Short mmCIF file of C-alpha atoms in Angstrom, two decimals:
data_model
loop_
_atom_site.label_atom_id
_atom_site.label_comp_id
_atom_site.label_asym_id
_atom_site.label_seq_id
_atom_site.Cartn_x
_atom_site.Cartn_y
_atom_site.Cartn_z
CA MET M 270 118.69 130.20 98.01
CA ASN M 271 122.14 130.44 99.66
CA MET M 272 122.81 131.66 103.21
CA LEU M 273 123.63 135.22 102.13
CA SER M 274 120.41 135.45 100.15
CA ARG M 275 118.37 134.22 103.13
CA ARG M 276 119.95 136.81 105.38
CA ALA M 277 119.29 139.53 102.83
CA ALA M 278 115.66 138.42 102.70
CA GLY M 279 115.37 138.74 106.46
CA ASP M 280 115.48 135.08 107.59
CA ALA M 281 113.46 134.95 110.82
CA ASN M 282 115.95 132.56 112.41
CA ASN M 283 118.59 135.27 112.47
CA GLN M 284 116.51 137.48 114.77
CA PHE M 285 116.88 135.17 117.77
CA ASP M 286 119.73 133.63 119.69
CA GLY M 287 119.92 129.90 119.06
CA GLY M 288 120.71 129.24 122.72
CA ASP M 289 117.54 131.00 123.88
CA VAL M 290 115.40 129.17 121.33
CA SER M 291 116.89 125.79 122.19
CA PHE M 292 116.54 126.37 125.93
CA ILE M 293 112.84 127.28 125.74
CA ALA M 294 112.11 124.41 123.35
CA VAL M 295 113.64 121.98 125.85
CA CYS M 296 111.79 123.65 128.74
CA GLY M 297 108.52 123.22 126.84
CA ILE M 298 109.25 119.52 126.43
CA LEU M 299 110.00 119.28 130.17
CA VAL M 300 106.63 120.87 130.91
CA PHE M 301 104.99 118.28 128.67
CA PHE M 302 106.68 115.58 130.79
CA MET M 303 104.69 116.87 133.76
CA ILE M 304 101.55 115.35 132.20
CA PRO M 305 102.50 111.72 132.96
CA GLY M 306 103.72 112.96 136.35
CA VAL M 307 100.24 114.22 137.17
CA ALA M 308 98.74 110.98 135.85
CA PHE M 309 100.96 108.76 138.03
CA LEU M 310 100.42 111.00 141.06
CA TYR M 311 96.63 110.88 140.77
CA SER M 312 96.58 107.17 140.00
CA GLY M 313 98.61 106.42 143.12
CA LEU M 314 96.46 108.64 145.32
CA SER M 315 93.19 107.01 144.28
CA ARG M 316 91.66 103.65 145.10
CA ARG M 317 92.89 100.84 142.91
CA LYS M 318 89.48 100.27 141.33
CA SER M 319 89.46 103.81 139.87
CA ALA M 320 93.19 104.35 139.37
CA LEU M 321 93.28 104.02 135.58
CA SER M 322 90.33 106.34 134.95
CA LEU M 323 92.37 109.30 136.23
CA VAL M 324 95.30 108.37 134.00
CA TRP M 325 92.89 108.28 131.05
CA ALA M 326 91.30 111.61 132.01
CA VAL M 327 94.70 113.33 132.24
CA ALA M 328 95.88 111.86 128.93
CA ALA M 329 92.67 112.60 127.03
CA SER M 330 92.35 116.14 128.41
CA ASN M 331 95.88 116.80 127.16
CA ALA M 332 94.74 115.94 123.63
CA VAL M 333 91.67 118.17 123.94
CA VAL M 334 93.74 121.13 125.14
CA ILE M 335 96.26 120.75 122.31
CA PHE M 336 93.47 120.98 119.75
CA GLN M 337 91.70 123.84 121.51
CA TRP M 338 94.94 125.82 121.85
CA TRP M 339 95.79 125.37 118.18
CA LEU M 340 92.25 126.19 117.06
CA TRP M 341 91.58 129.38 118.98
CA GLY M 342 92.96 129.11 122.52
CA TYR M 343 96.23 130.86 121.78
CA SER M 344 94.45 133.60 119.89
CA LEU M 345 91.94 134.18 122.71
CA ALA M 346 94.76 134.47 125.22
CA PHE M 347 97.47 136.33 123.29
CA SER M 348 96.06 137.97 120.17
CA PRO M 349 98.07 141.20 119.75
CA THR M 350 95.20 143.12 118.16
CA ALA M 351 92.60 142.65 120.93
CA THR M 352 92.37 145.72 123.15
CA ASN M 353 89.48 144.99 125.54
CA GLY M 354 91.86 143.74 128.25
CA TYR M 355 89.68 140.73 129.03
CA ILE M 356 90.00 138.22 126.18
CA GLY M 357 91.65 138.08 122.78
CA ASN M 358 90.06 137.88 119.34
CA LEU M 359 90.46 135.40 116.49
CA ARG M 360 93.29 137.19 114.71
CA SER M 361 95.54 134.16 115.32
CA PHE M 362 92.83 131.53 114.66
CA ALA M 363 94.49 128.16 113.92
CA LEU M 364 97.84 129.88 114.57
CA ARG M 365 97.53 132.05 111.48
CA LYS M 366 100.30 134.67 111.32
CA VAL M 367 102.09 132.99 114.24
CA LEU M 368 105.61 132.47 112.97
CA GLY M 369 108.80 134.45 113.44
CA ASP M 370 107.69 137.70 115.04
CA PRO M 371 108.95 138.41 118.57
CA SER M 372 106.62 136.81 121.12
CA PRO M 373 104.17 138.71 123.35
CA GLY M 374 106.02 137.39 126.39
CA SER M 375 109.55 138.32 125.41
CA PRO M 376 111.47 139.60 122.38
CA LEU M 377 114.04 136.86 123.02
CA ILE M 378 112.03 134.07 121.35
CA PRO M 379 109.74 133.78 118.29
CA GLU M 380 105.98 133.70 118.67
CA LEU M 381 105.73 130.19 117.20
CA LEU M 382 107.87 128.83 120.04
CA TYR M 383 106.03 130.94 122.61
CA SER M 384 102.68 129.50 121.48
CA PHE M 385 104.00 125.95 121.98
CA TYR M 386 105.44 126.75 125.40
CA GLN M 387 102.23 128.39 126.60
CA MET M 388 100.21 125.47 125.25
CA GLU M 389 102.04 123.15 127.63
CA PHE M 390 101.09 125.43 130.54
CA ALA M 391 97.45 125.04 129.55
CA CYS M 392 97.82 121.25 129.27
CA VAL M 393 99.28 120.99 132.78
CA THR M 394 96.54 123.22 134.21
CA VAL M 395 93.75 121.03 132.91
CA ALA M 396 95.64 117.86 133.90
CA ILE M 397 95.70 119.12 137.49
CA LEU M 398 92.01 120.01 137.34
CA MET M 399 91.17 116.43 136.29
CA GLY M 400 91.85 115.38 139.88
CA ALA M 401 88.36 116.64 140.69
CA LEU M 402 86.93 113.57 138.92
CA ALA M 403 88.41 111.22 141.51
CA GLU M 404 86.34 108.05 141.88
CA ARG M 405 83.01 109.51 140.75
CA GLY M 406 83.37 111.70 137.63
CA ARG M 407 82.51 110.43 134.15
CA VAL M 408 85.34 110.96 131.71
CA PHE M 409 83.53 111.91 128.47
CA PRO M 410 81.59 114.84 129.94
CA ALA M 411 84.88 115.97 131.49
CA MET M 412 86.39 116.22 128.01
CA VAL M 413 83.51 118.40 126.80
CA PHE M 414 83.94 120.48 129.96
CA THR M 415 87.68 120.80 129.23
CA PHE M 416 87.16 122.42 125.84
CA ILE M 417 84.59 124.89 127.18
CA TRP M 418 86.57 125.63 130.34
CA MET M 419 89.71 126.38 128.38
CA THR M 420 87.77 128.83 126.24
CA LEU M 421 85.83 130.62 128.96
CA VAL M 422 88.13 130.42 132.01
CA TYR M 423 91.78 129.69 131.23
CA CYS M 424 92.16 131.86 128.13
CA PRO M 425 90.64 135.00 129.70
CA ILE M 426 92.78 134.74 132.87
CA ALA M 427 95.93 134.11 130.81
CA CYS M 428 95.02 137.22 128.79
CA TRP M 429 94.64 139.29 131.97
CA ALA M 430 98.06 138.36 133.29
CA TRP M 431 100.30 137.92 130.25
CA SER M 432 98.82 139.48 127.12
CA THR M 433 100.36 142.83 126.22
CA ASN M 434 96.87 144.34 126.36
CA GLY M 435 95.54 142.42 129.38
CA TRP M 436 94.22 144.54 132.22
CA GLY M 437 96.45 142.82 134.77
CA SER M 438 99.55 143.18 132.65
CA LYS M 439 98.89 146.87 132.05
CA TRP M 440 98.16 147.48 135.74
CA GLY M 441 101.45 145.92 136.80
CA VAL M 442 100.35 142.55 138.21
CA LEU M 443 103.34 140.35 139.03
CA ASP M 444 102.58 136.76 138.01
CA TYR M 445 105.74 135.06 136.83
CA ALA M 446 104.65 131.59 135.65
CA GLY M 447 100.97 131.24 136.40
CA GLY M 448 99.72 131.82 139.94
CA GLY M 449 96.44 132.99 138.42
CA PRO M 450 95.84 131.01 135.22
CA VAL M 451 97.55 127.78 136.30
CA GLU M 452 97.33 127.45 140.07
CA ILE M 453 94.16 129.36 140.95
CA GLY M 454 92.62 128.15 137.70
CA SER M 455 93.22 124.48 138.48
CA GLY M 456 92.72 124.69 142.26
CA ILE M 457 89.57 126.78 142.38
CA GLY M 458 88.31 125.23 139.14
CA GLY M 459 88.77 121.78 140.66
CA LEU M 460 86.95 122.89 143.81
CA ALA M 461 83.99 124.15 141.76
CA TYR M 462 83.88 120.95 139.70
CA SER M 463 83.98 118.87 142.90
CA TRP M 464 81.09 120.93 144.27
CA ALA M 465 79.08 120.27 141.12
CA LEU M 466 79.84 116.53 141.32
CA GLY M 467 78.84 116.21 144.97
CA ARG M 468 80.37 114.12 147.74
CA ARG M 469 81.28 110.49 147.37
CA SER M 470 79.19 107.98 149.30
CA GLU M 471 80.07 107.35 152.92
CA ARG M 472 81.16 103.84 151.99
CA GLU M 473 83.71 105.25 149.56
CA LEU M 474 84.91 107.88 152.02
CA ARG M 475 85.40 105.42 154.87
CA ASN M 476 89.07 104.76 155.68
CA PHE M 477 90.23 106.09 152.32
CA ARG M 478 93.95 106.00 151.62
CA PRO M 479 96.16 105.93 148.50
CA HIS M 480 96.47 102.54 146.82
CA ASN M 481 100.06 102.93 145.55
CA VAL M 482 102.38 105.32 147.36
CA SER M 483 105.27 104.37 145.06
CA LEU M 484 103.33 105.89 142.16
CA VAL M 485 102.70 108.99 144.28
CA GLY M 486 106.45 109.36 144.79
CA LEU M 487 107.24 108.69 141.14
CA GLY M 488 104.65 111.20 139.96
CA THR M 489 105.91 113.83 142.38
CA PHE M 490 109.52 113.59 141.25
CA ILE M 491 108.52 113.63 137.58
CA LEU M 492 106.55 116.79 138.36
CA TRP M 493 109.49 118.32 140.20
CA PHE M 494 111.75 117.58 137.23
CA GLY M 495 109.32 119.09 134.73
CA TRP M 496 108.55 122.06 136.99
CA LEU M 497 112.13 123.26 136.61
CA GLY M 498 111.37 123.74 132.92
CA PHE M 499 108.05 125.31 133.85
CA ASN M 500 109.59 127.97 136.08
CA GLY M 501 113.03 128.21 134.52
CA GLY M 502 111.63 128.58 131.02
CA SER M 503 109.34 131.43 132.06
CA ALA M 504 112.37 133.72 131.84
CA PHE M 505 112.06 133.05 128.06
CA GLY M 506 115.77 132.78 127.55
CA ALA M 507 118.97 131.09 128.70
CA ASN M 508 119.84 133.77 131.22
CA LEU M 509 120.49 134.33 134.92
CA ARG M 510 116.86 134.96 135.71
CA ALA M 511 116.06 131.43 134.53
CA ILE M 512 118.73 130.02 136.83
CA MET M 513 117.43 132.08 139.75
CA ALA M 514 113.92 130.74 139.11
CA ILE M 515 115.24 127.17 139.12
CA TRP M 516 117.12 127.77 142.38
CA ASN M 517 114.07 129.30 144.06
CA SER M 518 111.90 126.39 142.91
CA MET M 519 114.32 123.87 144.41
CA ILE M 520 114.55 125.70 147.74
CA ALA M 521 110.80 126.23 148.14
CA ALA M 522 109.97 122.61 147.21
CA ALA M 523 112.55 121.13 149.59
CA LEU M 524 111.54 123.20 152.61
CA SER M 525 107.81 122.88 152.02
CA GLY M 526 108.09 119.10 151.75
CA ALA M 527 110.06 118.95 155.01
CA VAL M 528 107.63 121.19 156.90
CA TRP M 529 104.55 119.27 155.70
CA CYS M 530 106.17 115.97 156.67
CA LEU M 531 107.08 117.28 160.13
CA LEU M 532 103.54 118.51 160.74
CA ASP M 533 102.18 115.09 159.84
CA PHE M 534 104.79 113.40 162.05
CA ARG M 535 103.62 115.29 165.11
CA LEU M 536 100.20 113.63 164.75
CA GLU M 537 101.02 110.10 163.61
CA ARG M 538 104.65 109.66 164.68
CA LYS M 539 105.27 108.36 161.16
CA TRP M 540 107.34 109.85 158.34
CA SER M 541 104.64 110.07 155.68
CA MET M 542 105.79 109.76 152.07
CA VAL M 543 102.44 111.12 150.88
CA GLY M 544 102.92 114.07 153.24
CA PHE M 545 106.41 114.79 151.91
CA CYS M 546 105.14 114.62 148.32
CA SER M 547 102.19 116.89 149.10
CA GLY M 548 104.47 119.47 150.68
CA THR M 549 106.93 119.30 147.81
CA ILE M 550 104.17 120.05 145.31
CA ALA M 551 102.89 122.92 147.47
CA GLY M 552 106.40 124.40 147.44
CA LEU M 553 106.60 124.15 143.66
CA VAL M 554 103.18 125.79 143.44
CA ILE M 555 104.20 128.83 145.48
CA ALA M 556 107.36 129.09 143.36
CA THR M 557 105.27 129.28 140.19
CA PRO M 558 104.19 132.94 140.50
CA THR M 559 107.27 134.03 142.46
CA SER M 560 110.48 132.24 141.41
CA GLY M 561 111.53 134.76 138.76
CA PHE M 562 110.90 137.77 141.02
CA ILE M 563 112.36 137.00 144.43
CA PRO M 564 115.79 136.51 146.06
CA GLN M 565 116.72 133.09 147.40
CA TRP M 566 116.27 133.96 151.05
CA ALA M 567 112.63 134.80 150.31
CA ALA M 568 112.17 131.32 148.81
CA VAL M 569 113.23 129.87 152.18
CA ILE M 570 110.53 131.88 153.96
CA MET M 571 107.86 131.00 151.41
CA GLY M 572 108.72 127.30 151.41
CA ILE M 573 108.28 127.10 155.17
CA LEU M 574 105.13 129.21 155.04
CA VAL M 575 103.33 127.27 152.32
CA GLY M 576 104.29 123.92 153.85
CA ALA M 577 102.41 124.85 157.01
CA ILE M 578 99.49 126.81 155.56
CA ALA M 579 98.73 124.35 152.75
CA ASN M 580 98.87 121.47 155.25
CA TYR M 581 96.26 123.07 157.48
CA SER M 582 94.26 124.15 154.42
CA THR M 583 93.42 120.50 153.72
CA LYS M 584 90.75 121.00 156.41
CA LEU M 585 88.97 123.58 154.24
CA LYS M 586 87.09 120.87 152.34
CA PHE M 587 85.43 119.78 155.59
CA ILE M 588 84.45 123.35 156.43
CA LEU M 589 83.11 123.95 152.91
CA ARG M 590 81.62 120.43 152.75
CA ILE M 591 83.05 119.95 149.28
CA ASP M 592 84.65 116.59 148.50
CA ASP M 593 87.93 117.89 147.09
CA ALA M 594 89.34 114.36 147.04
CA LEU M 595 92.91 115.18 145.97
CA ASP M 596 93.20 118.55 147.77
CA LEU M 597 93.45 120.69 144.65
CA CYS M 598 92.32 123.76 146.57
CA ALA M 599 94.71 123.30 149.51
CA GLU M 600 97.80 122.72 147.38
CA HIS M 601 97.27 124.62 144.13
CA ALA M 602 94.84 127.42 144.93
CA ILE M 603 96.23 128.27 148.38
CA GLY M 604 99.82 127.99 147.16
CA GLY M 605 99.09 130.17 144.14
CA ILE M 606 97.31 132.80 146.24
CA LEU M 607 100.14 132.94 148.77
CA GLY M 608 102.73 133.25 146.03
CA LEU M 609 100.93 136.12 144.34
CA LEU M 610 100.61 138.00 147.61
CA MET M 611 104.25 137.33 148.53
CA ASN M 612 105.30 138.96 145.25
CA ALA M 613 104.06 142.24 146.65
CA LEU M 614 106.46 141.87 149.59
CA PHE M 615 109.54 140.17 148.15
CA ALA M 616 109.69 140.95 144.40
CA ASP M 617 113.04 142.57 143.66
CA LYS M 618 113.62 144.64 140.53
CA ASP M 619 117.26 143.51 140.41
CA ILE M 620 116.17 139.86 140.14
CA ILE M 621 113.60 140.71 137.47
CA ALA M 622 116.23 142.55 135.43
CA LEU M 623 118.49 139.48 135.25
CA ASP M 624 116.87 138.52 131.93
CA GLY M 625 118.23 141.69 130.33
CA VAL M 626 114.76 142.61 129.09
CA ASN M 627 112.60 143.73 132.05
CA THR M 628 115.03 146.35 133.29
CA SER M 629 112.41 148.91 134.31
CA ALA M 630 110.24 146.73 136.60
CA GLU M 631 109.26 148.34 139.89
CA GLY M 632 109.41 145.28 142.15
CA GLY M 633 107.52 145.10 145.44
CA TRP M 634 107.97 146.31 148.99
CA LEU M 635 111.69 145.54 148.88
CA ASN M 636 111.88 148.38 146.37
CA HIS M 637 109.40 150.58 148.31
CA ASN M 638 106.64 149.91 145.78
CA TRP M 639 103.88 149.85 148.42
CA LYS M 640 100.94 149.86 146.01
CA GLN M 641 101.91 146.43 144.69
CA LEU M 642 100.07 144.69 147.56
CA TYR M 643 96.62 145.96 146.63
CA ILE M 644 97.32 145.27 142.95
CA GLN M 645 98.17 141.66 143.78
CA PHE M 646 95.21 141.31 146.16
CA THR M 647 92.75 142.62 143.57
CA TYR M 648 94.13 140.23 140.96
CA VAL M 649 93.77 137.28 143.36
CA VAL M 650 90.17 138.17 144.18
CA ALA M 651 89.33 138.54 140.50
CA CYS M 652 90.89 135.18 139.59
CA VAL M 653 89.27 133.26 142.45
CA THR M 654 85.81 134.75 141.97
CA TYR M 655 85.75 134.46 138.20
CA THR M 656 87.14 130.92 138.17
CA PHE M 657 84.70 129.50 140.71
CA ILE M 658 81.58 131.14 139.30
CA VAL M 659 82.24 130.38 135.64
CA THR M 660 83.53 126.86 136.31
CA ALA M 661 80.49 126.03 138.43
CA ALA M 662 78.17 127.46 135.77
CA ILE M 663 79.79 125.38 133.03
CA ALA M 664 79.67 122.22 135.13
CA MET M 665 76.05 122.64 136.21
CA THR M 666 74.94 123.45 132.66
CA LEU M 667 76.58 120.32 131.30
CA ASN M 668 75.16 118.26 134.16
CA SER M 669 71.64 119.34 133.19
CA ILE M 670 72.05 117.56 129.84
CA PRO M 671 71.24 113.86 130.36
CA ALA M 672 73.92 112.59 127.97
CA LEU M 673 76.53 114.78 129.66
CA ARG M 674 75.76 114.19 133.33
CA LEU M 675 79.02 114.61 135.17
CA ARG M 676 78.74 111.88 137.78
CA ALA M 677 78.72 108.10 137.52
CA THR M 678 75.81 106.14 139.00
CA PRO M 679 76.14 104.73 142.55
CA GLU M 680 76.47 101.25 141.06
CA GLU M 681 79.32 102.40 138.81
CA GLU M 682 81.08 104.10 141.70
CA MET M 683 80.88 100.92 143.75
CA LEU M 684 82.07 98.84 140.83
CA GLY M 685 84.93 101.24 140.15
CA LEU M 686 85.33 103.65 137.26
CA ASP M 687 88.09 101.60 135.68
CA ASP M 688 85.61 98.81 134.95
CA ALA M 689 82.55 101.02 134.42
CA GLU M 690 84.16 103.63 132.15
CA ILE M 691 87.51 102.36 130.85
CA GLY M 692 87.10 98.58 130.67
CA GLU M 693 90.73 98.10 131.71
CA PHE M 694 92.59 98.11 135.00
CA ALA M 695 95.71 99.75 136.34
CA THR M 696 96.88 96.38 137.68
CA ASP M 697 95.73 93.03 136.39
CA TYR M 698 94.60 91.57 139.72
CA ILE M 699 91.82 94.12 140.22
CA GLU M 700 89.16 92.14 138.38
CA VAL M 701 89.96 88.97 140.28
CA ARG M 702 90.14 90.81 143.59
CA ARG M 703 86.78 92.52 143.17
CA ASP M 704 84.91 89.27 142.55
CA TYR M 705 86.94 87.24 145.03
CA THR M 706 83.99 85.82 146.98
CA ASP M 707 81.99 85.05 143.85
CA TRP M 708 84.24 82.21 142.79
CA THR M 709 86.44 81.23 145.74
CA PRO M 710 85.13 78.13 147.56
CA PRO M 711 84.81 78.41 151.33
CA TYR M 712 87.91 77.23 153.13
CA HIS M 713 87.43 74.84 156.04
CA HIS M 714 90.32 73.93 158.27
CA LYS M 715 90.25 70.45 159.77
CA ASP M 716 87.90 70.38 162.80
CA ASP M 717 86.89 73.99 162.11
CA SER M 718 84.01 73.89 159.69
CA ASP M 719 82.83 77.39 160.65
CA SER M 720 86.07 79.10 159.63
CA ASP M 721 85.64 82.24 157.55
CA ALA M 722 86.93 82.49 154.01
CA PRO M 723 90.49 83.82 153.90
CA LEU M 724 90.87 87.56 153.54
CA ALA M 725 92.13 88.87 150.24
CA ALA M 726 95.69 90.09 150.41
CA GLY M 727 96.16 93.84 150.27
CA ASP M 728 92.65 94.83 151.38
CA ARG M 729 93.35 98.03 153.27
CA HIS M 730 90.62 100.37 152.08
CA GLY M 731 87.60 100.37 154.38
CA VAL M 732 85.55 97.27 155.09
CA PRO M 733 86.80 94.27 153.08
CA ASP M 734 84.48 93.33 150.25
CA ASN M 735 84.11 89.76 151.49
CA GLN M 736 82.58 91.10 154.71
CA LEU M 737 79.96 93.02 152.74
CA SER M 738 78.52 90.05 150.83
CA GLY M 739 76.69 87.33 152.66
CA SER M 740 77.19 83.61 152.32
CA ASP M 741 73.58 83.20 151.24
CA GLY M 742 74.26 84.37 147.72
CA ALA M 743 73.30 88.02 148.34
CA ALA M 744 74.20 90.55 145.71
CA HIS M 745 77.90 91.31 145.49
CA PRO M 746 78.88 94.92 146.22
CA ASN M 747 79.89 95.42 142.61
CA GLY M 748 76.20 95.62 141.79
CA LYS M 749 76.08 92.56 139.57
CA ALA M 750 73.95 89.46 139.81
CA LYS M 751 73.99 87.13 142.79
CA ALA M 752 76.97 84.92 143.30
CA ALA M 753 77.03 81.53 141.67
CA PRO M 754 76.69 78.46 143.92
CA ALA M 755 79.86 77.80 145.84
CA LEU M 756 82.16 75.00 144.80
CA PRO M 757 82.60 72.05 147.16
CA SER M 758 84.46 72.87 150.35
CA ILE M 759 88.18 72.32 150.47
CA SER M 760 89.26 70.04 153.31
CA GLU M 761 92.77 70.12 154.68
CA LYS M 762 94.67 67.01 153.63
CA PRO M 763 96.54 65.12 156.37
CA GLU M 764 100.29 65.36 156.19
CA VAL M 765 101.93 62.04 155.22
CA ARG M 766 105.27 60.73 156.48
CA GLU M 767 107.82 59.25 154.15
CA ASN M 768 106.77 55.69 155.23
CA GLY M 769 103.26 56.40 153.99
CA HIS M 770 101.60 56.64 157.41
CA SER M 771 99.53 59.65 158.35
CA MET M 772 100.82 61.99 161.03
CA GLN M 773 97.28 62.47 162.41
#
């Protein structure tokens, strides 16, 4: 069939601008690149003995979400024939009938592309939530949880906010790129999962600090890079609104990172890289629901605001007595909530109209739309309440099944989840380091037979392991059998001069 015949037959490709399609396809790929960013970030923030388990959990959950979204996730979130306002139906099961029609999100792109782009949002959401497993969560039950959680939590909230028939969408909720489904979903969902898992042991909590800050920095900047596709692509076209969203994301991230770092400096008198990265992510989070609605000066205000509030919100886990190890609630939930509420104040209909599609939006208080605040507040309360209750119910139900218990045993936690669950290590010296005192002979300096064994290099996390195991062959803290008999002591050899005579 020649080109004229295809056009006469109504070729779907001719309905859409190639620039818009290409731009959103690239943005979707950028969002996918956030997955390894989350993995590196979480790996760097954890102890070295459990660093790889979080990388595995993020990678495997990505695969589960892709299958779930193709099977029925997209249909449950965006089916055009569902009218209950809460969740979709199975009209688009296995992406049936999802091809060249204009998408539910915008007439600028086809539905097939929209389904891919939204799938990457779901993948990132669950990747963030996997931080709740830190150092104590079993990975296989988390994959079962992922499939159920996507079906019962993420898909309904995405339907509320973005489906043409969702109750939030019809009511006028302003949620640009996922303050509800993505940020509250991952932050509050992670908090509920952490509550179901329970606190780590006091030994594991003592003097905890990240094992590889370079990975934290690398993961953060990969996330920042991908987030520009996340927020810029949510304009669903190569237009000025997309550029405004990218600008607002950059401004909010930069200022939030600076404010968080300054607040940490006032306490420690150190310029914390982890603090800067945490603030940067909080700024990107608040930009998620707002960046396509607000002017740039509002992004300055929100970046400063979230940098301070999210920093202090890290204390919430102590008040709630929930071991939110990687501060999912403080950064993602609090940032998402603040962003949604700020939309009521700073959303501007002129910014929204920059895409050439949403030209009749009412905006927020800047446009004298005073009712927007209670609309946003109600949406926030609904998302937070629903996410926590349903997530906790799913987690506790799975935990009641012996084969799907969520938490590793105390022995496995002490050993490290990399060894207990994955059988591999993030860095190859972990196995040697953990069993250091099992095989290293005692070191005796000349005339100092009571000298302790040398400390292992790099031990900065709590009490060193070789102080926790006795010299009498007591059980090693990794929970295995008693240490083998020590090899003969090493004596220091006298230094010899060139003429063969000893110096001593």
